Short mmCIF file of C-alpha atoms in Angstrom, two decimals:
data_model
loop_
_atom_site.label_atom_id
_atom_site.label_comp_id
_atom_site.label_asym_id
_atom_site.label_seq_id
_atom_site.Cartn_x
_atom_site.Cartn_y
_atom_site.Cartn_z
CA MET U 30 -82.49 96.50 95.56
CA LYS U 31 -85.25 94.17 94.33
CA ARG U 32 -83.40 91.19 95.79
CA PHE U 33 -83.21 92.99 99.16
CA LEU U 34 -86.96 93.69 99.12
CA ARG U 35 -87.73 90.06 98.26
CA VAL U 36 -85.60 88.88 101.20
CA ALA U 37 -87.28 91.36 103.57
CA VAL U 38 -90.77 90.36 102.45
CA TRP U 39 -89.92 86.66 102.77
CA GLY U 40 -88.63 87.31 106.27
CA LEU U 41 -91.95 88.88 107.27
CA VAL U 42 -93.92 85.99 105.75
CA ALA U 43 -91.73 83.41 107.51
CA GLY U 44 -92.22 85.26 110.81
CA ALA U 45 -95.98 85.22 110.33
CA LEU U 46 -95.92 81.52 109.50
CA ALA U 47 -93.87 80.83 112.63
CA TRP U 48 -96.67 82.38 114.71
CA ALA U 49 -99.50 80.83 112.68
CA GLN U 50 -100.25 78.47 115.57
CA LEU U 51 -99.79 78.91 119.29
CA SER U 52 -97.91 76.28 121.23
CA ALA U 53 -99.29 74.58 124.31
CA PRO U 54 -98.43 76.38 127.57
CA ARG U 55 -95.40 75.46 129.64
CA ILE U 56 -96.07 74.52 133.27
CA GLY U 57 -93.75 75.02 136.25
CA ASN U 58 -94.24 73.77 139.81
CA HIS U 59 -93.01 76.20 142.50
CA PRO U 60 -93.31 76.30 146.30
CA GLY U 61 -96.88 77.41 146.93
CA TYR U 62 -97.85 78.20 143.35
CA THR U 63 -97.91 76.92 139.77
CA ARG U 64 -96.57 78.95 136.85
CA VAL U 65 -98.14 78.82 133.39
CA VAL U 66 -96.25 80.42 130.47
CA LEU U 67 -97.83 81.00 127.07
CA ASP U 68 -95.72 82.20 124.13
CA LEU U 69 -97.50 84.85 122.04
CA PRO U 70 -96.82 86.79 118.85
CA PRO U 71 -96.01 90.49 119.25
CA GLY U 72 -98.99 92.76 119.75
CA VAL U 73 -101.52 90.04 120.54
CA THR U 74 -104.39 91.09 122.79
CA TYR U 75 -106.08 88.85 125.34
CA THR U 76 -108.89 88.83 127.88
CA LEU U 77 -108.96 87.05 131.24
CA GLU U 78 -112.12 85.74 132.91
CA PRO U 79 -111.85 84.48 136.50
CA LEU U 80 -114.62 81.89 136.78
CA GLY U 81 -114.05 80.53 140.28
CA PRO U 82 -112.93 76.96 139.53
CA ALA U 83 -111.33 78.02 136.25
CA LEU U 84 -109.44 80.88 134.61
CA ARG U 85 -110.23 81.49 130.95
CA ILE U 86 -107.82 83.30 128.60
CA THR U 87 -109.18 84.30 125.17
CA LEU U 88 -106.76 85.30 122.39
CA PRO U 89 -108.54 86.88 119.38
CA GLY U 90 -107.24 86.03 115.91
CA GLN U 91 -105.04 83.14 117.06
CA SER U 92 -105.16 79.46 116.16
CA VAL U 93 -104.22 76.38 118.16
CA VAL U 94 -104.26 72.61 117.96
CA PRO U 95 -106.99 71.66 120.47
CA VAL U 96 -105.75 69.62 123.39
CA ILE U 97 -106.89 68.65 126.89
CA THR U 98 -104.07 67.99 129.38
CA GLN U 99 -104.09 66.75 132.95
CA VAL U 100 -101.52 68.43 135.21
CA ASN U 101 -102.53 67.26 138.70
CA LEU U 102 -100.84 69.99 140.70
CA PRO U 103 -102.47 71.53 143.81
CA GLU U 104 -103.11 74.83 142.03
CA LEU U 105 -103.73 73.44 138.50
CA THR U 106 -105.46 70.14 137.80
CA GLY U 107 -105.31 70.56 134.02
CA TYR U 108 -106.09 72.78 131.06
CA ALA U 109 -108.01 72.81 127.80
CA LEU U 110 -106.72 74.58 124.68
CA GLU U 111 -109.54 75.13 122.19
CA GLN U 112 -110.29 76.81 118.89
CA LYS U 113 -113.54 78.77 119.03
CA GLY U 114 -114.11 80.49 115.73
CA SER U 115 -111.22 82.86 115.12
CA ASN U 116 -110.22 82.83 118.80
CA ALA U 117 -107.86 80.60 120.72
CA VAL U 118 -109.14 79.85 124.24
CA LEU U 119 -107.06 78.48 127.09
CA THR U 120 -109.03 77.31 130.16
CA LEU U 121 -107.02 76.58 133.29
CA LEU U 122 -108.72 74.38 135.89
CA THR U 123 -107.96 75.97 139.26
CA PRO U 124 -109.09 73.84 142.25
CA GLN U 125 -108.10 76.54 144.77
CA GLY U 126 -110.27 79.07 142.95
CA VAL U 127 -109.74 82.41 141.23
CA GLY U 128 -111.59 85.70 141.64
CA PRO U 129 -111.38 89.22 140.24
CA SER U 130 -108.49 90.08 142.58
CA SER U 131 -107.36 86.73 143.95
CA GLY U 132 -106.06 83.32 143.00
CA TYR U 133 -103.65 84.42 140.29
CA LYS U 134 -100.98 86.92 139.30
CA LEU U 135 -100.31 87.99 135.72
CA SER U 136 -97.29 89.41 133.93
CA LEU U 137 -96.51 90.08 130.27
CA LEU U 138 -92.81 89.66 129.42
CA PRO U 139 -90.72 90.03 126.28
CA ALA U 140 -89.84 86.78 124.57
CA ALA U 141 -86.60 85.13 125.65
CA SER U 142 -85.51 85.44 122.02
CA GLY U 143 -87.08 86.97 118.94
CA ASN U 144 -89.82 89.58 118.88
CA GLY U 145 -92.66 87.75 120.61
CA GLN U 146 -93.92 88.01 124.18
CA ARG U 147 -94.75 85.69 127.08
CA LEU U 148 -97.93 85.68 129.12
CA VAL U 149 -96.98 84.49 132.62
CA LEU U 150 -99.74 83.36 134.99
CA ASP U 151 -98.98 82.29 138.55
CA LEU U 152 -101.78 80.36 140.26
CA SER U 153 -102.34 79.92 144.00
CA GLY U 154 -105.26 80.17 146.39
CA ALA U 155 -102.91 82.13 148.63
CA PHE U 156 -102.73 85.06 146.19
CA VAL U 157 -105.14 87.48 147.85
CA ASP U 158 -105.96 91.17 147.69
CA LEU U 159 -103.61 92.81 150.21
CA ILE U 160 -104.61 96.45 149.85
CA PRO U 161 -105.79 98.21 153.04
CA LEU U 162 -109.42 97.77 153.99
CA ALA U 163 -110.27 101.44 153.50
CA ALA U 164 -108.78 101.40 149.98
CA PHE U 165 -110.67 98.16 149.29
CA ALA U 166 -113.92 99.89 150.21
CA GLN U 167 -113.14 102.97 148.15
CA ARG U 168 -112.21 100.91 145.10
CA ASN U 169 -115.45 98.93 145.22
CA THR U 170 -117.95 101.59 146.34
CA ARG U 171 -116.26 104.92 145.64
CA LEU U 172 -117.17 105.80 149.23
CA GLU U 173 -114.81 106.93 151.97
CA ALA U 174 -115.78 104.02 154.22
CA LEU U 175 -117.79 100.84 154.33
CA PRO U 176 -121.42 101.22 155.44
CA PRO U 177 -121.81 101.44 159.21
CA PHE U 178 -122.91 98.56 161.38
CA ARG U 179 -126.22 99.21 163.03
CA PHE U 180 -128.55 97.17 165.18
CA VAL U 181 -132.31 97.11 165.31
CA LYS U 182 -133.09 94.10 167.50
CA ALA U 183 -130.17 95.00 169.76
CA SER U 184 -132.05 98.03 171.03
CA GLY U 185 -132.19 97.74 174.80
CA LYS U 186 -130.07 94.58 174.81
CA ARG U 187 -126.30 94.37 175.01
CA PHE U 188 -124.81 91.33 173.33
CA SER U 189 -121.73 89.80 174.90
CA VAL U 190 -119.10 87.85 172.94
CA VAL U 191 -115.93 86.04 174.01
CA LEU U 192 -113.00 86.26 171.57
CA ASP U 193 -110.34 83.65 172.24
CA PRO U 194 -106.92 84.27 170.63
CA GLY U 195 -105.56 80.73 170.58
CA HIS U 196 -102.37 79.72 172.39
CA GLY U 197 -100.11 82.26 174.11
CA GLY U 198 -97.38 82.36 176.72
CA PRO U 199 -95.34 79.15 176.70
CA ASP U 200 -97.51 77.69 173.91
CA PRO U 201 -96.65 79.29 170.53
CA GLY U 202 -99.15 77.23 168.58
CA ALA U 203 -98.30 76.46 164.98
CA MET U 204 -94.84 77.50 163.79
CA GLY U 205 -94.13 78.48 160.21
CA TYR U 206 -93.44 81.73 158.39
CA VAL U 207 -95.09 83.40 161.37
CA THR U 208 -96.03 82.18 164.85
CA GLU U 209 -99.67 81.34 165.44
CA LYS U 210 -100.01 82.99 168.85
CA VAL U 211 -98.88 86.33 167.38
CA VAL U 212 -101.39 86.17 164.52
CA THR U 213 -104.33 85.15 166.70
CA LEU U 214 -103.79 87.93 169.21
CA GLU U 215 -103.49 90.57 166.48
CA VAL U 216 -106.67 89.44 164.73
CA ALA U 217 -108.63 89.09 167.97
CA LYS U 218 -107.73 92.58 169.21
CA ARG U 219 -108.68 94.15 165.90
CA SER U 220 -111.97 92.23 165.78
CA ALA U 221 -112.70 93.30 169.35
CA SER U 222 -112.34 96.95 168.32
CA TYR U 223 -114.99 96.56 165.62
CA LEU U 224 -117.39 94.72 167.90
CA GLN U 225 -117.00 97.17 170.77
CA ALA U 226 -117.54 100.12 168.45
CA ALA U 227 -120.83 98.51 167.38
CA GLY U 228 -122.01 98.25 170.99
CA VAL U 229 -121.08 94.63 171.70
CA GLU U 230 -119.46 93.73 175.00
CA VAL U 231 -116.24 91.80 174.28
CA THR U 232 -114.24 89.58 176.59
CA LEU U 233 -110.78 88.60 175.38
CA THR U 234 -109.40 85.39 176.88
CA ARG U 235 -105.99 87.05 176.65
CA SER U 236 -104.88 90.52 175.64
CA GLU U 237 -101.15 89.83 175.72
CA ASP U 238 -98.70 86.99 175.26
CA LYS U 239 -99.70 84.83 178.18
CA ALA U 240 -101.86 81.85 179.10
CA PHE U 241 -103.87 80.89 182.17
CA SER U 242 -101.67 77.85 182.69
CA ALA U 243 -98.83 75.96 181.02
CA ASP U 244 -101.05 72.90 181.34
CA LYS U 245 -103.21 72.86 178.21
CA ARG U 246 -106.21 71.23 179.87
CA THR U 247 -106.28 73.81 182.67
CA ASP U 248 -105.73 76.68 180.25
CA LEU U 249 -108.62 75.71 177.97
CA ALA U 250 -110.97 75.14 180.91
CA ALA U 251 -110.18 78.63 182.22
CA ARG U 252 -110.88 80.16 178.81
CA LEU U 253 -114.23 78.42 178.55
CA ALA U 254 -115.20 79.57 182.04
CA LEU U 255 -115.25 83.13 180.65
CA ALA U 256 -118.12 82.15 178.37
CA GLU U 257 -120.56 81.64 181.22
CA GLY U 258 -123.49 84.02 180.72
CA LYS U 259 -122.25 85.30 177.35
CA ASN U 260 -123.93 85.01 173.96
CA LEU U 261 -121.18 83.63 171.69
CA TYR U 262 -117.67 82.16 171.88
CA VAL U 263 -115.28 82.64 168.93
CA SER U 264 -111.85 81.01 169.08
CA ILE U 265 -109.28 82.33 166.59
CA HIS U 266 -106.43 80.18 165.34
CA ALA U 267 -104.00 79.72 162.46
CA ASN U 268 -103.40 76.37 160.83
CA ALA U 269 -100.40 74.18 160.06
CA ALA U 270 -99.94 71.48 157.45
CA PRO U 271 -97.73 68.40 157.69
CA PRO U 272 -94.42 68.86 155.81
CA ALA U 273 -95.58 66.89 152.77
CA LYS U 274 -98.53 69.28 152.32
CA ALA U 275 -96.97 72.56 153.51
CA GLU U 276 -96.70 73.98 149.98
CA GLU U 277 -100.24 72.91 149.05
CA TRP U 278 -102.68 73.62 151.86
CA CYS U 279 -103.90 77.19 152.22
CA GLY U 280 -107.13 78.97 152.98
CA ILE U 281 -109.68 79.64 155.71
CA GLU U 282 -111.72 77.09 157.64
CA VAL U 283 -114.40 77.52 160.29
CA PHE U 284 -115.26 74.67 162.65
CA TYR U 285 -118.18 73.91 164.95
CA PHE U 286 -119.06 70.90 167.05
CA GLY U 287 -121.95 68.71 166.00
CA PRO U 288 -122.92 65.45 164.32
CA ALA U 289 -120.62 64.30 161.52
CA ALA U 290 -121.37 66.16 158.30
CA LYS U 291 -119.71 66.90 154.99
CA PRO U 292 -117.94 70.28 154.69
CA PHE U 293 -120.14 73.15 153.54
CA TYR U 294 -118.76 75.83 151.23
CA PRO U 295 -120.66 79.13 151.56
CA LEU U 296 -120.20 81.89 149.02
CA ALA U 297 -118.38 85.09 149.88
CA ALA U 298 -120.80 87.64 151.31
CA PRO U 299 -120.82 91.12 149.77
CA LEU U 300 -119.49 93.66 152.24
CA TRP U 301 -121.81 96.39 151.04
CA PRO U 302 -124.98 96.87 149.02
CA ASN U 303 -124.66 98.70 145.75
CA VAL U 304 -123.90 102.41 145.90
CA SER U 305 -127.47 103.53 145.19
CA GLN U 306 -128.76 101.39 148.06
CA ILE U 307 -126.21 102.90 150.40
CA ALA U 308 -127.21 106.42 149.38
CA GLN U 309 -130.89 105.66 149.98
CA ALA U 310 -130.40 103.94 153.34
CA ALA U 311 -132.38 105.53 156.13
CA PRO U 312 -130.33 107.13 158.90
CA PRO U 313 -129.95 105.00 162.05
CA THR U 314 -132.33 105.71 164.89
CA ASP U 315 -129.79 105.12 167.65
CA PRO U 316 -126.55 107.05 167.03
CA GLY U 317 -125.00 105.43 170.09
CA ALA U 318 -125.25 101.98 168.50
CA VAL U 319 -123.74 103.00 165.18
CA THR U 320 -120.17 103.24 164.00
CA SER U 321 -118.51 103.65 160.66
CA VAL U 322 -116.56 100.43 160.48
CA VAL U 323 -113.67 101.86 158.51
CA ALA U 324 -113.58 105.34 160.03
CA SER U 325 -110.03 106.24 161.03
CA LEU U 326 -108.63 103.02 159.53
CA LEU U 327 -105.81 104.91 157.91
CA SER U 328 -104.86 106.52 161.21
CA ARG U 329 -105.08 103.12 162.91
CA SER U 330 -102.69 101.50 160.46
CA GLU U 331 -99.69 102.51 162.54
CA THR U 332 -101.14 101.51 165.89
CA HIS U 333 -100.63 97.77 165.47
CA ALA U 334 -96.86 97.58 165.31
CA SER U 335 -96.27 94.17 166.86
CA MET U 336 -96.26 92.37 163.51
CA PRO U 337 -92.90 92.27 161.69
CA PRO U 338 -92.77 93.96 158.28
CA THR U 339 -93.66 91.80 155.32
CA PRO U 340 -90.59 90.81 153.29
CA PRO U 341 -90.76 90.53 149.50
CA LEU U 342 -92.48 87.34 148.37
CA PRO U 343 -90.53 84.84 146.24
CA ILE U 344 -93.14 85.00 143.48
CA ALA U 345 -93.88 86.90 140.29
CA SER U 346 -93.52 90.66 140.52
CA ALA U 347 -94.61 93.19 137.93
CA SER U 348 -91.98 91.82 135.55
CA PRO U 349 -90.66 88.46 136.76
CA SER U 350 -88.05 86.46 134.99
CA GLU U 351 -89.61 83.33 133.58
CA SER U 352 -88.87 80.10 135.36
CA THR U 353 -90.77 76.86 134.98
CA SER U 354 -88.26 74.85 136.97
CA PRO U 355 -88.82 74.20 140.67
CA ALA U 356 -87.92 77.15 142.85
CA VAL U 357 -86.76 77.07 146.45
CA ALA U 358 -88.82 78.94 149.04
CA PRO U 359 -87.32 80.29 152.24
CA SER U 360 -87.59 77.82 155.10
CA PRO U 361 -89.88 78.54 158.05
CA PRO U 362 -88.07 79.23 161.30
CA GLU U 363 -87.34 76.29 163.56
CA PRO U 364 -89.44 76.03 166.74
CA ALA U 365 -87.86 78.00 169.55
CA ALA U 366 -85.85 76.21 172.20
CA GLY U 367 -88.17 74.93 174.89
CA ALA U 368 -91.22 75.04 172.63
CA PRO U 369 -93.77 72.32 173.34
CA PRO U 370 -93.51 69.15 171.24
CA ASN U 371 -96.69 70.08 169.37
CA ALA U 372 -95.21 73.31 167.97
CA GLY U 373 -95.97 73.40 164.28
CA THR U 374 -99.17 71.39 164.66
CA ILE U 375 -102.75 71.95 165.73
CA SER U 376 -102.83 71.63 169.50
CA ASP U 377 -106.36 72.35 170.64
CA GLY U 378 -107.73 68.95 171.49
CA PHE U 379 -108.60 68.18 167.89
CA ASP U 380 -109.84 64.73 167.02
CA SER U 381 -108.00 64.07 163.76
CA ALA U 382 -110.43 61.29 162.91
CA VAL U 383 -113.14 63.89 162.35
CA VAL U 384 -111.33 65.83 159.62
CA MET U 385 -108.86 63.67 157.75
CA GLU U 386 -106.75 66.58 156.53
CA ALA U 387 -105.73 67.50 160.07
CA THR U 388 -102.18 67.04 161.23
CA GLU U 389 -101.63 63.48 162.41
CA GLY U 390 -100.65 62.30 165.86
CA ILE U 391 -102.80 64.63 167.97
CA THR U 392 -104.38 63.29 171.13
CA PRO U 393 -107.75 64.84 172.05
CA ILE U 394 -107.70 66.69 175.36
CA SER U 395 -109.96 65.21 178.01
CA PRO U 396 -112.64 67.42 179.58
CA PRO U 397 -112.02 69.06 182.95
CA SER U 398 -113.66 67.63 186.02
CA THR U 399 -116.13 70.50 186.13
CA LEU U 400 -117.54 72.25 183.08
CA PRO U 401 -119.55 75.46 182.87
CA ALA U 402 -123.22 74.55 182.88
CA LEU U 403 -125.13 75.09 179.65
CA LEU U 404 -127.34 78.13 179.64
CA PRO U 405 -130.75 76.97 180.84
CA THR U 406 -132.42 78.65 177.87
CA ILE U 407 -130.31 76.72 175.32
CA SER U 408 -130.39 72.96 174.75
CA ALA U 409 -127.48 71.00 173.34
CA SER U 410 -129.23 70.63 169.98
CA GLN U 411 -129.95 74.36 169.84
CA ARG U 412 -126.33 75.09 170.61
CA VAL U 413 -125.20 72.91 167.70
CA SER U 414 -127.67 74.56 165.32
CA LEU U 415 -126.72 78.08 166.41
CA SER U 416 -123.02 77.27 166.18
CA GLN U 417 -123.45 76.01 162.62
CA GLY U 418 -125.30 79.19 161.62
CA LEU U 419 -122.60 81.35 163.18
CA ALA U 420 -119.88 79.38 161.39
CA VAL U 421 -121.52 79.88 158.00
CA LYS U 422 -122.06 83.59 158.58
CA VAL U 423 -118.48 84.23 159.73
CA MET U 424 -117.00 82.18 156.89
CA SER U 425 -119.06 84.09 154.31
CA TYR U 426 -117.88 87.49 155.52
CA LEU U 427 -114.30 86.31 155.97
CA LEU U 428 -114.23 85.26 152.32
CA GLY U 429 -115.72 88.59 151.29
CA SER U 430 -113.25 90.67 153.29
CA SER U 431 -110.07 88.67 152.69
CA THR U 432 -110.59 87.26 149.15
CA ALA U 433 -108.86 84.11 150.48
CA THR U 434 -109.77 80.62 149.36
CA GLY U 435 -112.36 78.87 151.50
CA ARG U 436 -111.74 75.34 152.75
CA GLY U 437 -115.23 75.00 154.10
CA VAL U 438 -117.32 75.06 157.24
CA ARG U 439 -116.54 71.79 159.00
CA VAL U 440 -117.52 69.72 161.98
CA ALA U 441 -114.68 68.94 164.39
CA ASP U 442 -114.10 67.78 167.93
CA PHE U 443 -112.24 70.87 169.10
CA TYR U 444 -112.29 71.19 172.87
CA VAL U 445 -113.46 74.81 172.93
CA ASN U 446 -116.39 74.00 170.63
CA LYS U 447 -117.39 70.72 172.24
CA PHE U 448 -117.47 72.01 175.82
CA ALA U 449 -118.43 75.67 175.39
CA PRO U 450 -121.65 76.57 177.25
CA VAL U 451 -122.78 78.85 174.42
CA PRO U 452 -122.81 78.71 170.60
CA SER U 453 -119.17 78.57 169.57
CA ILE U 454 -116.91 78.30 166.55
CA LEU U 455 -113.20 77.97 165.87
CA VAL U 456 -111.80 80.04 163.00
CA GLU U 457 -108.59 79.01 161.22
CA VAL U 458 -107.49 82.19 159.44
CA GLY U 459 -104.87 80.50 157.23
CA TYR U 460 -101.83 78.26 157.11
CA VAL U 461 -98.65 79.59 158.68
CA THR U 462 -96.73 76.82 156.89
CA HIS U 463 -97.69 77.86 153.34
CA PRO U 464 -94.91 79.81 151.57
CA ILE U 465 -97.28 82.56 150.41
CA GLU U 466 -100.14 82.51 152.91
CA GLY U 467 -97.67 82.41 155.78
CA MET U 468 -96.30 85.71 154.50
CA ASN U 469 -99.82 87.12 154.10
CA LEU U 470 -100.38 86.48 157.80
CA ARG U 471 -97.49 88.84 158.55
CA ASN U 472 -99.16 91.69 156.66
CA PRO U 473 -101.04 94.14 158.96
CA ASP U 474 -103.44 95.18 156.19
CA TYR U 475 -104.40 91.56 155.58
CA LEU U 476 -104.86 90.93 159.31
CA GLU U 477 -107.17 93.97 159.44
CA ARG U 478 -109.29 92.47 156.70
CA LEU U 479 -109.46 89.12 158.47
CA ALA U 480 -110.48 90.88 161.68
CA TYR U 481 -113.18 92.84 159.88
CA GLY U 482 -114.57 89.66 158.30
CA ILE U 483 -114.86 87.93 161.68
CA ALA U 484 -116.46 90.96 163.34
CA ARG U 485 -118.82 91.58 160.45
CA GLY U 486 -119.92 87.93 160.45
CA VAL U 487 -120.56 87.99 164.19
CA LEU U 488 -122.50 91.26 163.99
CA GLU U 489 -124.62 90.13 161.05
CA TYR U 490 -125.36 86.91 162.91
CA LEU U 491 -126.39 88.72 166.10
CA GLU U 492 -128.56 91.12 164.13
CA ASN U 493 -130.28 88.67 161.82
CA ASP U 494 -130.00 85.13 163.17
CA TYR U 495 -129.54 85.10 166.94
CA PRO U 496 -132.79 83.91 168.56
CA ALA U 497 -134.87 86.49 170.41
CA ARG U 498 -135.19 86.03 174.13
#
């Protein structure tokens, strides 16, 4: 009996010694994301701190051999394992960013053998919050809906905005896990609903799958002609990466035309004030110009049925099996027969010399023989300045509503920005070629959040930044 007890006690001591020091994490490169696996003793607690460019994991009562390691993957540039007092701290450097509900997925699994456990962290800027917009508002404010839009300066004046869903008809746009022309039309129609409910006149350059002309130059000129006499022009697109970067590039970009400048990275704008501020807000003076921006969202969720259902993602679920070897993602569909040769690329007259990350081999589209005249009250320099302000505002609210990673507000030679007669921007809502973000762009709830971000940015800009006449 005594011998049995000695053996049992020694077994417990040996087990404790085996876990006396944590090992360095294991790293796996997967299509669209990086997996980090940390072996832990049974019962260990941990805390996670999303810090934007880094994700910090603190493990109380654990010890490690400090080490700094470069990884150089798109989602993980490296990590630092440190001993801080009685705590082990692992800091993951995340260039695509992490937030409270974005940038990473976490699972805790049993050990492959023995009685330990594994902390599995998947990192990608394409991991976003996909819950419906109404639920997003309720979770963050405990209110039934987001605060209503309301206008003060708009009293007696009706703003007019052109929304341009890129591509259409014979031009599918970028091809990937979803087709660009389908995404842009869905987002534009949803954004139009928000703007119209807030009292803004909206002109859609297309409301169905068609184009003004199969000739790109003629089609773009016809779209811009609709901007004559309007206040703003917003072109909505989805991006594509070259094959070598398809598993890396993800996120939202907003472009405007102007002098060459470095990209600007605005912070995500809060979608609401704090709850006490909402409760104390004075009632609007013009009920006709007010709408609850999320009212009836749940009933609207079934009205946009043109998007295919979202299939399961090939990533970590609530309890994934560990794998740090390369995985194989499903291939994007091939361009349809008869698709234009630029299918799968940006095809909007983009000068790839302006932004080096653009798809190569694109020839800028020449201007039409006649262009809409600039509004007499707006000079070219004013148009550039106003376009830049609109781009920043829309990007800020897009980041707030979507929780996606931001690739910056950028200057580019897009045709619709360069030749628009009014302040204009081009919004790239994500990459259809990314294994995860491409799937996000098939999710109606995510498209609703993108649409809200665009509309909210436009409305905030009109209310607070558009020059008085």
